[in-house]
Short mmCIF file of C-alpha atoms in Angstrom, two decimals:
data_model
loop_
_atom_site.label_atom_id
_atom_site.label_comp_id
_atom_site.label_asym_id
_atom_site.label_seq_id
_atom_site.Cartn_x
_atom_site.Cartn_y
_atom_site.Cartn_z
CA MET O 49 1.63 31.95 -4.17
CA LYS O 50 0.57 29.07 -6.34
CA ASN O 51 -1.47 27.02 -3.95
CA TYR O 52 -1.86 23.98 -6.21
CA GLN O 53 1.76 23.19 -5.58
CA SER O 54 2.44 20.18 -3.50
CA SER O 55 5.98 20.52 -2.24
CA ASP O 56 8.58 17.83 -1.59
CA PRO O 57 9.72 18.38 2.01
CA PHE O 58 11.67 15.09 2.01
CA LYS O 59 14.17 15.90 -0.74
CA GLU O 60 17.24 16.69 1.36
CA ALA O 61 16.76 13.77 3.77
CA ARG O 62 15.98 11.39 0.92
CA VAL O 63 19.15 12.29 -0.99
CA SER O 64 21.51 12.53 1.96
CA SER O 65 20.27 9.74 4.23
CA GLY O 66 17.35 7.81 2.74
CA CYS O 67 15.65 7.69 6.14
CA ALA O 68 14.26 10.10 8.71
CA HIS O 69 12.75 9.77 12.16
CA MET O 70 9.57 11.02 13.73
CA ASN O 71 7.99 10.54 17.12
CA ASP O 72 4.39 9.39 17.01
CA GLN O 73 2.85 9.27 20.49
CA ASP O 74 6.09 7.87 21.98
CA ASP O 75 6.14 5.02 19.46
CA PRO O 76 8.86 6.30 17.09
CA VAL O 77 8.85 5.76 13.34
CA THR O 78 11.77 5.41 10.91
CA MET O 79 10.53 6.92 7.66
CA ILE O 80 11.84 5.25 4.49
CA LEU O 81 12.17 7.85 1.76
CA ARG O 82 13.62 6.33 -1.45
CA LEU O 83 11.43 4.56 -3.99
CA LYS O 84 13.49 1.35 -4.22
CA ASP O 85 13.74 1.02 -0.43
CA VAL O 86 10.02 1.69 -0.04
CA ARG O 87 9.22 -1.01 -2.59
CA LYS O 88 11.60 -3.58 -1.08
CA THR O 89 10.24 -2.95 2.40
CA ALA O 90 6.63 -3.13 1.26
CA HIS O 91 7.36 -6.44 -0.43
CA ASN O 92 9.09 -8.05 2.56
CA TRP O 93 6.03 -8.87 4.66
CA LYS O 94 7.86 -11.34 6.87
CA THR O 95 10.20 -8.73 8.32
CA PHE O 96 7.88 -5.73 7.94
CA GLN O 97 4.56 -6.75 9.38
CA SER O 98 1.06 -5.40 8.76
CA GLY O 99 -0.70 -7.72 11.20
CA ALA O 100 0.55 -5.96 14.34
CA ALA O 101 -1.69 -4.54 17.10
CA PRO O 102 -4.76 -3.05 15.38
CA GLY O 103 -4.06 0.58 14.51
CA ARG O 104 -0.30 0.45 15.08
CA ILE O 105 0.76 0.56 11.41
CA VAL O 106 -1.27 3.70 10.84
CA ILE O 107 0.51 7.02 11.42
CA PRO O 108 -0.66 8.69 13.60
CA SER O 109 -1.19 5.42 15.45
CA GLU O 110 -4.79 4.49 16.22
CA VAL O 111 -3.89 1.92 18.90
CA ASN O 112 -5.51 4.06 21.59
CA ILE O 113 -8.82 4.50 19.78
CA ARG O 114 -9.57 1.12 18.23
CA ASP O 115 -9.36 -2.63 18.82
CA THR O 116 -11.00 -3.77 15.62
CA ARG O 117 -8.51 -5.09 13.06
CA GLN O 118 -9.01 -3.48 9.66
CA ILE O 119 -9.04 -6.15 6.96
CA PRO O 120 -7.27 -6.92 4.66
CA PHE O 121 -4.65 -4.27 5.29
CA GLU O 122 -3.82 -5.30 8.89
CA VAL O 123 -3.49 -8.98 7.97
CA ASP O 124 -0.35 -10.65 6.61
CA PRO O 125 -0.06 -13.43 4.01
CA PRO O 126 -1.28 -16.11 3.58
CA LEU O 127 -4.57 -15.08 5.25
CA HIS O 128 -4.28 -11.68 3.58
CA GLY O 129 -4.39 -13.36 0.16
CA ALA O 130 -7.52 -15.30 1.10
CA PHE O 131 -9.34 -12.07 2.01
CA ARG O 132 -8.10 -10.34 -1.14
CA SER O 133 -9.39 -13.21 -3.28
CA LEU O 134 -12.82 -12.64 -1.76
CA LEU O 135 -12.75 -8.85 -2.03
CA ASP O 136 -10.90 -8.20 -5.30
CA PRO O 137 -13.77 -9.10 -7.68
CA TRP O 138 -16.14 -6.84 -5.72
CA PHE O 139 -13.70 -3.93 -5.73
CA LYS O 140 -13.11 -4.37 -9.50
CA ARG O 141 -16.79 -3.66 -10.22
CA PRO O 142 -15.93 -0.04 -11.15
CA LEU O 143 -14.65 -1.46 -14.45
CA LYS O 144 -18.22 -2.35 -15.45
CA ALA O 145 -20.09 -0.05 -17.83
CA GLN O 146 -23.21 0.24 -15.65
CA TYR O 147 -21.15 1.31 -12.63
CA GLN O 148 -19.36 3.95 -14.71
CA GLU O 149 -22.62 5.27 -16.16
CA THR O 150 -24.14 5.73 -12.72
CA LEU O 151 -20.96 7.37 -11.43
CA ALA O 152 -21.00 9.73 -14.43
CA GLN O 153 -24.64 10.65 -13.68
CA GLN O 154 -23.72 11.41 -10.06
CA VAL O 155 -20.75 13.58 -10.97
CA ASN O 156 -22.63 15.38 -13.77
CA ALA O 157 -25.46 16.25 -11.38
CA LEU O 158 -23.01 17.49 -8.76
CA VAL O 159 -21.07 19.64 -11.25
CA ASP O 160 -24.37 21.08 -12.58
CA ASP O 161 -25.27 22.02 -9.00
CA VAL O 162 -21.98 23.75 -8.23
CA LEU O 163 -22.11 25.62 -11.54
CA LYS O 164 -25.38 27.19 -10.39
CA ALA O 165 -23.89 28.37 -7.08
CA ASP O 166 -22.14 31.73 -6.69
CA SER O 167 -19.20 30.09 -4.99
CA ILE O 168 -18.48 26.81 -3.26
CA ASP O 169 -16.04 25.21 -0.86
CA VAL O 170 -14.57 22.39 -2.94
CA VAL O 171 -13.88 20.29 0.17
CA GLU O 172 -17.32 20.39 1.82
CA ASP O 173 -19.61 21.15 -1.10
CA PHE O 174 -17.96 19.06 -3.80
CA ALA O 175 -15.29 16.50 -2.85
CA LEU O 176 -17.09 15.24 0.27
CA CYS O 177 -20.38 14.88 -1.62
CA LEU O 178 -18.70 13.22 -4.59
CA GLN O 179 -16.85 10.72 -2.40
CA SER O 180 -19.92 9.90 -0.29
CA ARG O 181 -22.23 9.42 -3.26
CA ALA O 182 -19.68 7.33 -5.14
CA LEU O 183 -19.27 5.15 -2.04
CA THR O 184 -22.92 4.08 -2.36
CA LEU O 185 -21.90 2.49 -5.68
CA LEU O 186 -18.90 0.74 -4.16
CA LEU O 187 -21.09 -0.63 -1.36
CA ASN O 188 -24.03 -1.20 -3.74
CA THR O 189 -26.29 0.41 -1.17
CA ASP O 190 -29.12 2.97 -1.21
CA ALA O 191 -28.18 6.34 -2.72
CA ASP O 192 -29.62 8.30 0.21
CA GLU O 193 -27.11 6.69 2.62
CA ALA O 194 -24.66 9.28 1.26
CA ASP O 195 -26.48 12.04 3.17
CA THR O 196 -25.63 10.34 6.48
CA TRP O 197 -21.96 10.04 5.57
CA ILE O 198 -21.75 13.64 4.34
CA GLY O 199 -22.95 14.61 7.83
CA TRP O 200 -19.88 12.94 9.34
CA GLY O 201 -17.49 15.37 7.64
CA THR O 202 -14.26 14.74 5.79
CA HIS O 203 -12.60 12.27 8.15
CA VAL O 204 -14.16 9.43 10.07
CA PHE O 205 -11.55 9.47 12.88
CA ARG O 206 -10.43 13.09 12.90
CA SER O 207 -12.20 16.27 13.88
CA GLU O 208 -11.00 19.85 13.59
CA ASP O 209 -9.36 19.93 17.00
CA ASP O 210 -8.42 16.26 17.43
CA PRO O 211 -6.46 14.08 14.97
CA LEU O 212 -7.59 10.96 16.86
CA ASP O 213 -11.19 11.47 17.87
CA GLY O 214 -12.48 8.31 19.55
CA ASP O 215 -16.02 9.65 19.91
CA LYS O 216 -16.18 10.28 16.21
CA ALA O 217 -14.89 6.80 15.40
CA ALA O 218 -17.63 5.40 17.67
CA ILE O 219 -20.29 6.92 15.42
CA LEU O 220 -18.94 4.97 12.46
CA TYR O 221 -18.54 1.76 14.49
CA ASP O 222 -22.11 1.93 15.85
CA TYR O 223 -23.42 2.62 12.37
CA ILE O 224 -21.57 -0.38 10.90
CA ASP O 225 -22.64 -2.65 13.80
CA GLU O 226 -26.27 -1.76 13.11
CA LYS O 227 -25.92 -2.29 9.38
CA ILE O 228 -24.35 -5.73 9.80
CA LYS O 229 -27.06 -6.77 12.29
CA ALA O 230 -29.81 -5.52 9.96
CA SER O 231 -28.41 -7.34 6.90
CA SER O 232 -28.93 -10.94 5.89
CA PRO O 233 -26.64 -13.14 3.77
CA ASN O 234 -27.26 -12.38 0.10
CA PRO O 235 -24.55 -12.86 -2.52
CA GLU O 236 -26.35 -10.45 -4.90
CA GLY O 237 -26.91 -7.67 -2.35
CA ASP O 238 -24.93 -4.85 -0.84
CA LEU O 239 -21.42 -5.36 0.54
CA TYR O 240 -22.67 -6.19 4.05
CA SER O 241 -24.88 -8.96 2.66
CA VAL O 242 -22.17 -10.27 0.37
CA LEU O 243 -19.75 -10.51 3.31
CA LEU O 244 -22.35 -12.21 5.50
CA ALA O 245 -22.78 -14.86 2.80
CA ALA O 246 -19.05 -15.30 2.17
CA GLU O 247 -16.45 -17.74 3.44
CA VAL O 248 -12.69 -17.31 3.80
CA GLU O 249 -10.57 -20.44 4.19
CA GLY O 250 -13.78 -22.46 4.56
CA LYS O 251 -15.19 -20.39 7.42
CA LYS O 252 -17.96 -17.80 7.57
CA LEU O 253 -16.70 -14.33 8.42
CA THR O 254 -17.28 -13.19 12.00
CA HIS O 255 -19.10 -9.95 12.83
CA GLU O 256 -15.74 -8.47 13.86
CA GLU O 257 -14.11 -9.43 10.54
CA ILE O 258 -16.95 -7.92 8.52
CA LYS O 259 -16.77 -4.82 10.67
CA GLY O 260 -13.01 -4.57 10.04
CA ILE O 261 -13.53 -4.76 6.29
CA MET O 262 -16.29 -2.15 6.37
CA ILE O 263 -14.32 0.27 8.57
CA LEU O 264 -11.44 0.07 6.11
CA THR O 265 -13.80 0.62 3.18
CA PHE O 266 -15.15 3.76 4.84
CA ALA O 267 -11.89 5.12 6.26
CA GLY O 268 -9.37 4.15 3.58
CA GLY O 269 -11.11 5.92 0.74
CA ARG O 270 -12.40 8.95 2.61
CA ASP O 271 -9.82 11.72 3.02
CA THR O 272 -7.63 10.19 0.30
CA VAL O 273 -10.30 10.58 -2.38
CA ILE O 274 -11.29 13.98 -0.98
CA ASN O 275 -7.65 15.10 -1.19
CA ALA O 276 -7.29 13.77 -4.74
CA VAL O 277 -10.47 15.50 -5.93
CA THR O 278 -9.76 18.81 -4.15
CA ASN O 279 -6.14 18.95 -5.31
CA THR O 280 -7.21 18.17 -8.88
CA VAL O 281 -9.80 20.98 -8.91
CA SER O 282 -7.16 23.30 -7.47
CA TYR O 283 -4.71 22.25 -10.16
CA PHE O 284 -7.16 22.95 -12.98
CA ALA O 285 -8.00 26.32 -11.40
CA GLN O 286 -4.32 27.26 -11.64
CA HIS O 287 -3.83 25.57 -15.01
CA PRO O 288 -6.83 26.22 -17.27
CA GLU O 289 -4.62 25.29 -20.22
CA SER O 290 -4.46 21.74 -18.86
CA LEU O 291 -8.22 21.28 -19.16
CA ALA O 292 -8.02 22.66 -22.71
CA ARG O 293 -5.18 20.27 -23.52
CA LEU O 294 -7.13 17.27 -22.20
CA ARG O 295 -10.09 18.29 -24.36
CA ASN O 296 -7.79 18.28 -27.39
CA GLU O 297 -5.93 15.11 -26.43
CA PRO O 298 -8.42 12.88 -24.60
CA GLU O 299 -6.13 9.91 -25.21
CA ILE O 300 -3.80 11.17 -22.47
CA ILE O 301 -6.45 11.13 -19.71
CA GLY O 302 -5.21 7.83 -18.29
CA ARG O 303 -1.66 9.17 -18.01
CA ALA O 304 -2.92 12.44 -16.54
CA ILE O 305 -4.79 10.57 -13.80
CA GLU O 306 -1.67 8.61 -12.81
CA GLU O 307 0.42 11.78 -12.87
CA LEU O 308 -1.95 13.80 -10.70
CA ILE O 309 -2.16 10.89 -8.26
CA ARG O 310 1.65 10.63 -8.21
CA TYR O 311 2.13 14.34 -7.75
CA PHE O 312 -0.43 14.79 -4.99
CA THR O 313 0.05 11.38 -3.28
CA PRO O 314 -3.16 11.57 -1.21
CA LEU O 315 -1.83 9.21 1.48
CA THR O 316 1.60 10.35 2.71
CA GLN O 317 2.78 7.15 4.34
CA MET O 318 1.83 3.80 5.85
CA GLY O 319 3.67 1.98 8.60
CA ARG O 320 4.93 -1.55 9.24
CA VAL O 321 6.10 -3.17 12.49
CA VAL O 322 9.53 -4.81 12.29
CA THR O 323 9.56 -8.46 13.37
CA GLN O 324 13.36 -8.87 13.74
CA ASP O 325 16.46 -6.68 13.96
CA THR O 326 17.21 -5.60 10.40
CA GLN O 327 18.39 -2.67 8.32
CA VAL O 328 17.04 -0.41 5.62
CA CYS O 329 19.53 1.43 3.38
CA GLU O 330 22.26 0.86 5.99
CA HIS O 331 20.17 2.15 8.89
CA ALA O 332 19.72 -0.36 11.73
CA ILE O 333 16.09 -1.00 12.65
CA LYS O 334 15.23 -2.75 15.93
CA ALA O 335 12.66 -5.53 16.26
CA ASP O 336 9.21 -4.35 17.41
CA SER O 337 9.88 -0.80 16.21
CA ARG O 338 8.01 0.85 13.36
CA VAL O 339 9.03 1.95 9.88
CA SER O 340 6.97 3.96 7.44
CA LEU O 341 6.72 3.53 3.72
CA CYS O 342 6.73 7.17 2.71
CA TRP O 343 4.86 7.09 -0.59
CA ALA O 344 4.97 10.89 -0.89
CA SER O 345 8.76 10.96 -0.77
CA ALA O 346 9.20 7.91 -3.02
CA ASN O 347 6.99 9.55 -5.65
CA ARG O 348 9.44 12.47 -5.92
CA ASP O 349 12.57 10.30 -6.06
CA GLU O 350 14.75 12.16 -8.55
CA SER O 351 16.73 9.01 -9.32
CA VAL O 352 13.58 7.54 -10.92
CA PHE O 353 11.30 10.41 -12.01
CA GLU O 354 12.47 13.10 -14.41
CA SER O 355 11.44 16.57 -13.20
CA PRO O 356 9.66 15.01 -10.23
CA ASN O 357 8.24 18.32 -8.98
CA ASP O 358 6.52 19.13 -12.26
CA VAL O 359 3.13 17.84 -13.34
CA ILE O 360 3.72 16.29 -16.75
CA LEU O 361 0.22 15.33 -17.82
CA ASP O 362 1.34 12.81 -20.43
CA ARG O 363 4.19 11.28 -18.40
CA LYS O 364 4.76 7.94 -20.10
CA LEU O 365 6.77 6.07 -17.48
CA ASN O 366 5.30 6.69 -14.06
CA PRO O 367 6.15 3.91 -11.58
CA HIS O 368 4.54 5.75 -8.64
CA VAL O 369 3.47 4.14 -5.37
CA SER O 370 0.46 6.31 -4.55
CA PHE O 371 -1.65 3.16 -4.32
CA GLY O 372 1.01 1.38 -2.31
CA PHE O 373 3.05 -1.54 -3.56
CA SER O 374 3.08 -5.34 -3.47
CA HIS O 375 0.51 -7.44 -1.54
CA HIS O 376 -1.11 -4.51 0.23
CA ASN O 377 -1.70 -2.32 -2.80
CA CYS O 378 -4.87 -0.26 -2.49
CA LEU O 379 -8.06 -2.31 -2.64
CA GLY O 380 -10.03 0.78 -3.70
CA ALA O 381 -7.64 1.87 -6.46
CA THR O 382 -10.00 0.84 -9.29
CA HIS O 383 -12.82 2.86 -7.73
CA ALA O 384 -10.50 5.84 -7.11
CA ARG O 385 -9.21 5.78 -10.68
CA GLN O 386 -12.76 5.73 -12.06
CA ILE O 387 -13.71 8.68 -9.84
CA MET O 388 -10.73 10.62 -11.20
CA ARG O 389 -11.58 9.69 -14.80
CA VAL O 390 -15.24 10.67 -14.53
CA LEU O 391 -14.34 13.85 -12.63
CA ILE O 392 -11.82 14.97 -15.25
CA GLU O 393 -14.10 14.09 -18.17
CA THR O 394 -16.99 15.99 -16.58
CA LEU O 395 -14.85 19.06 -15.86
CA MET O 396 -13.55 18.95 -19.45
CA ALA O 397 -17.10 18.87 -20.79
CA LYS O 398 -18.72 21.48 -18.56
CA VAL O 399 -16.17 23.80 -16.97
CA GLY O 400 -14.49 26.74 -18.65
CA SER O 401 -12.49 28.16 -15.77
CA ILE O 402 -12.19 28.07 -11.99
CA ASP O 403 -11.27 31.08 -9.84
CA ILE O 404 -9.84 30.52 -6.38
CA ILE O 405 -11.28 32.96 -3.82
CA ASP O 406 -9.46 31.76 -0.71
CA PHE O 407 -8.14 28.58 0.83
CA GLU O 408 -6.78 26.92 3.95
CA GLU O 409 -4.14 24.27 3.41
CA ASN O 410 -4.14 20.94 5.20
CA ILE O 411 -0.58 20.56 6.49
CA GLU O 412 0.74 17.38 8.09
CA TYR O 413 3.47 17.76 10.72
CA LEU O 414 5.78 14.76 10.52
CA GLY O 415 8.83 15.18 12.73
CA GLU O 416 11.11 17.65 10.95
CA PHE O 417 8.82 17.76 7.91
CA GLU O 418 5.73 19.73 7.03
CA ARG O 419 3.77 18.37 4.12
CA LYS O 420 0.73 19.84 2.42
CA VAL O 421 -1.58 16.93 1.72
CA GLY O 422 -4.62 18.90 0.58
CA PHE O 423 -6.95 21.61 1.79
CA HIS O 424 -9.21 22.19 4.77
CA LYS O 425 -11.07 24.75 2.71
CA LEU O 426 -10.93 25.77 -0.94
CA HIS O 427 -13.42 28.47 -1.93
CA VAL O 428 -13.82 28.85 -5.69
CA ASN O 429 -16.04 30.24 -8.41
CA ILE O 430 -16.60 27.68 -11.14
CA HIS O 431 -17.56 29.08 -14.55
CA PRO O 432 -19.26 26.99 -17.25
CA ARG O 433 -17.80 26.57 -20.72
CA MET V 152 -0.91 -6.16 -38.34
CA ALA V 153 0.51 -8.55 -35.75
CA LYS V 154 -1.08 -11.74 -34.49
CA ILE V 155 -0.17 -12.32 -30.84
CA THR V 156 -0.99 -15.38 -28.74
CA PHE V 157 -1.49 -15.11 -24.97
CA MET V 158 -1.22 -18.34 -23.02
CA THR V 159 -3.35 -17.79 -19.92
CA GLN V 160 -2.70 -19.33 -16.50
CA GLY V 161 -5.17 -22.08 -17.40
CA ASN V 162 -2.91 -22.79 -20.42
CA ILE V 163 -5.63 -21.62 -22.80
CA PRO V 164 -4.32 -19.86 -25.92
CA VAL V 165 -6.01 -16.54 -26.78
CA VAL V 166 -5.08 -15.23 -30.21
CA VAL V 167 -5.54 -11.49 -30.82
CA GLU V 168 -4.57 -9.11 -33.61
CA GLY V 169 -3.50 -5.48 -33.44
CA GLU V 170 -1.85 -2.78 -35.51
CA SER V 171 -0.65 -0.21 -33.03
CA GLY V 172 -0.64 0.79 -29.39
CA SER V 173 0.62 -1.29 -26.51
CA VAL V 174 0.32 -5.05 -26.20
CA MET V 175 -1.32 -4.49 -22.78
CA ALA V 176 -4.09 -2.35 -24.30
CA LEU V 177 -4.72 -5.06 -26.92
CA ALA V 178 -4.96 -7.71 -24.20
CA VAL V 179 -7.35 -5.63 -22.09
CA GLU V 180 -9.57 -4.90 -25.14
CA ASN V 181 -9.79 -8.63 -25.73
CA ASN V 182 -10.36 -9.56 -22.08
CA VAL V 183 -7.26 -11.72 -21.81
CA ALA V 184 -7.52 -13.30 -18.34
CA GLY V 185 -4.76 -12.20 -15.97
CA ILE V 186 -3.87 -8.96 -17.78
CA ASP V 187 -5.46 -6.17 -15.75
CA GLY V 188 -3.46 -3.14 -16.84
CA ASP V 189 -4.83 -1.14 -13.90
CA CYS V 190 -2.63 1.93 -14.44
CA GLY V 191 -3.45 2.22 -18.13
CA GLY V 192 0.11 1.67 -19.29
CA VAL V 193 2.49 3.93 -17.35
CA CYS V 194 4.41 1.11 -15.66
CA SER V 195 3.08 1.67 -12.15
CA CYS V 196 0.97 -1.40 -11.37
CA ALA V 197 2.76 -4.45 -12.87
CA THR V 198 -0.60 -6.13 -13.57
CA CYS V 199 0.34 -6.82 -17.21
CA HIS V 200 3.28 -9.14 -16.51
CA VAL V 201 4.06 -11.70 -19.23
CA HIS V 202 6.83 -14.17 -20.00
CA VAL V 203 8.17 -14.01 -23.55
CA ALA V 204 9.12 -17.28 -25.20
CA GLN V 205 12.92 -17.57 -24.95
CA GLU V 206 13.48 -17.84 -28.72
CA GLN V 207 11.35 -14.73 -29.32
CA TYR V 208 12.82 -12.53 -26.60
CA ALA V 209 15.01 -10.62 -29.08
CA LEU V 210 11.84 -9.60 -30.96
CA VAL V 211 10.55 -7.56 -28.04
CA GLY V 212 13.91 -6.61 -26.55
CA GLU V 213 15.00 -5.96 -23.00
CA ALA V 214 13.00 -4.12 -20.37
CA SER V 215 14.06 -0.58 -19.48
CA GLU V 216 15.67 0.00 -16.10
CA ILE V 217 12.42 1.36 -14.64
CA GLU V 218 10.53 -1.68 -15.91
CA LYS V 219 13.20 -4.03 -14.52
CA ASP V 220 12.87 -2.30 -11.15
CA MET V 221 9.13 -2.96 -11.23
CA LEU V 222 9.70 -6.62 -12.06
CA GLU V 223 12.56 -7.15 -9.64
CA LEU V 224 10.32 -7.88 -6.66
CA ASP V 225 7.72 -9.92 -8.52
CA ASP V 226 7.89 -13.51 -7.29
CA ASP V 227 6.98 -14.82 -10.75
CA ALA V 228 9.56 -12.80 -12.65
CA ASN V 229 12.31 -14.46 -14.68
CA GLU V 230 14.85 -13.33 -17.27
CA TYR V 231 12.17 -13.36 -19.98
CA SER V 232 9.68 -11.23 -18.07
CA ARG V 233 8.18 -8.06 -19.52
CA LEU V 234 5.39 -5.70 -18.59
CA CYS V 235 3.42 -5.73 -21.81
CA CYS V 236 2.29 -2.10 -21.39
CA GLN V 237 5.87 -1.33 -22.40
CA ILE V 238 5.80 -3.42 -25.62
CA ASN V 239 4.49 -1.56 -28.66
CA ILE V 240 2.75 -3.50 -31.38
CA THR V 241 4.66 -3.61 -34.67
CA PRO V 242 4.41 -5.99 -37.64
CA ALA V 243 7.66 -7.58 -36.39
CA LEU V 244 5.71 -9.03 -33.44
CA ASP V 245 3.52 -11.19 -35.71
CA GLY V 246 3.50 -14.71 -34.28
CA LEU V 247 4.61 -13.64 -30.79
CA VAL V 248 3.61 -15.96 -27.94
CA LEU V 249 3.30 -14.46 -24.43
CA THR V 250 2.54 -16.42 -21.27
CA VAL V 251 0.52 -14.53 -18.69
CA ALA V 252 2.45 -14.52 -15.39
CA GLY V 253 0.79 -15.83 -12.24
#
């Protein structure tokens, strides 16, 4: 069995119907499966709302475990745009040379460490560490903060036996509360200080708004980046020729990043709450019900992507929606893309081959569908060049 | 060699020159304001949206179907819109004027 494969469980439903249904804690979801429909729905923020009850657009719903509104993704225009204007320049900092150099140092050190080990679990020993350390750059905070976050494990809301672990979420909330209280307004400082100094629509941000932004920054880029990194290592383990090709054709790295992110689609779907009776691809949708924008299905839409179930490292046209679409596209996408670039460049430089010893897949159960989104465990031997 | 002028949202002309590659890559190299090119040129982010001057539209040609689908939902799109990651630099583009979309 080739475990790098990320299957397309939505194919039949996407072709035949365009929609599917799943029950999420007695608050049903109509899943939208075709790329064009996903895009149109994502764009129509008036009918398909993000600013519903906090946690309701997330699937599985987090309504029962949180009251804090995550910002900007649970806010609709025009306020959404005001928050994005504040946050976008900060979240574009990964384009700066200094940021990239420090990220490269982090990843190089981590790869050197795992090369010395007999074997590692890519999830715990590599992807979690990489994501946590890189997050110190995004927050512009002390490097040793990463050790605390590594201790939380791979998901801030989920534990092994509970997909919605309120106690675990409380650890993050208490931590963020303390950090905000301990910070002072400083436009040159870490993200907490920058937010304390900032204004949106002429008003200082409240503690709750800053908390909502920080929770999103922690939660939104956690398991998604871990999935992207782990799946990528798994892919190179199964395809050593791909690493060799990238060494010979470094000009295709940008395309390879987009293709791996399309193929693996680290976030399967995101919901919206419908504000009025409407329809999506001829399916009636009732007001106050939920739809999902199923990025994972849209990214395999055979009417748009040639050979959608193959990884084509130099795919030239790749209109994927792995980072979402329209107003709510992923705030952390620049950071995520830089992580992928530095990771791939470091593996190209240092790694000869990767042997998979054993693994445990991370399967999502979504109504009639089962989708592999990544791994719970991936034990490998990594051999230097 | 092609000399291409970008009119930014502030209506400031930025003149750049290139020989090959995509117009988006040339704009990013020269820090043209408003052209982000986040996805590196695979037509997935639409952050390199420009309007081609009407009389020059034939020079660059029509968008592909996939590119049109990307532009379809952009509030600033019009019939002369292109994603400049999908325009390759050729000598024929010398003198091209592109307005950065909002």
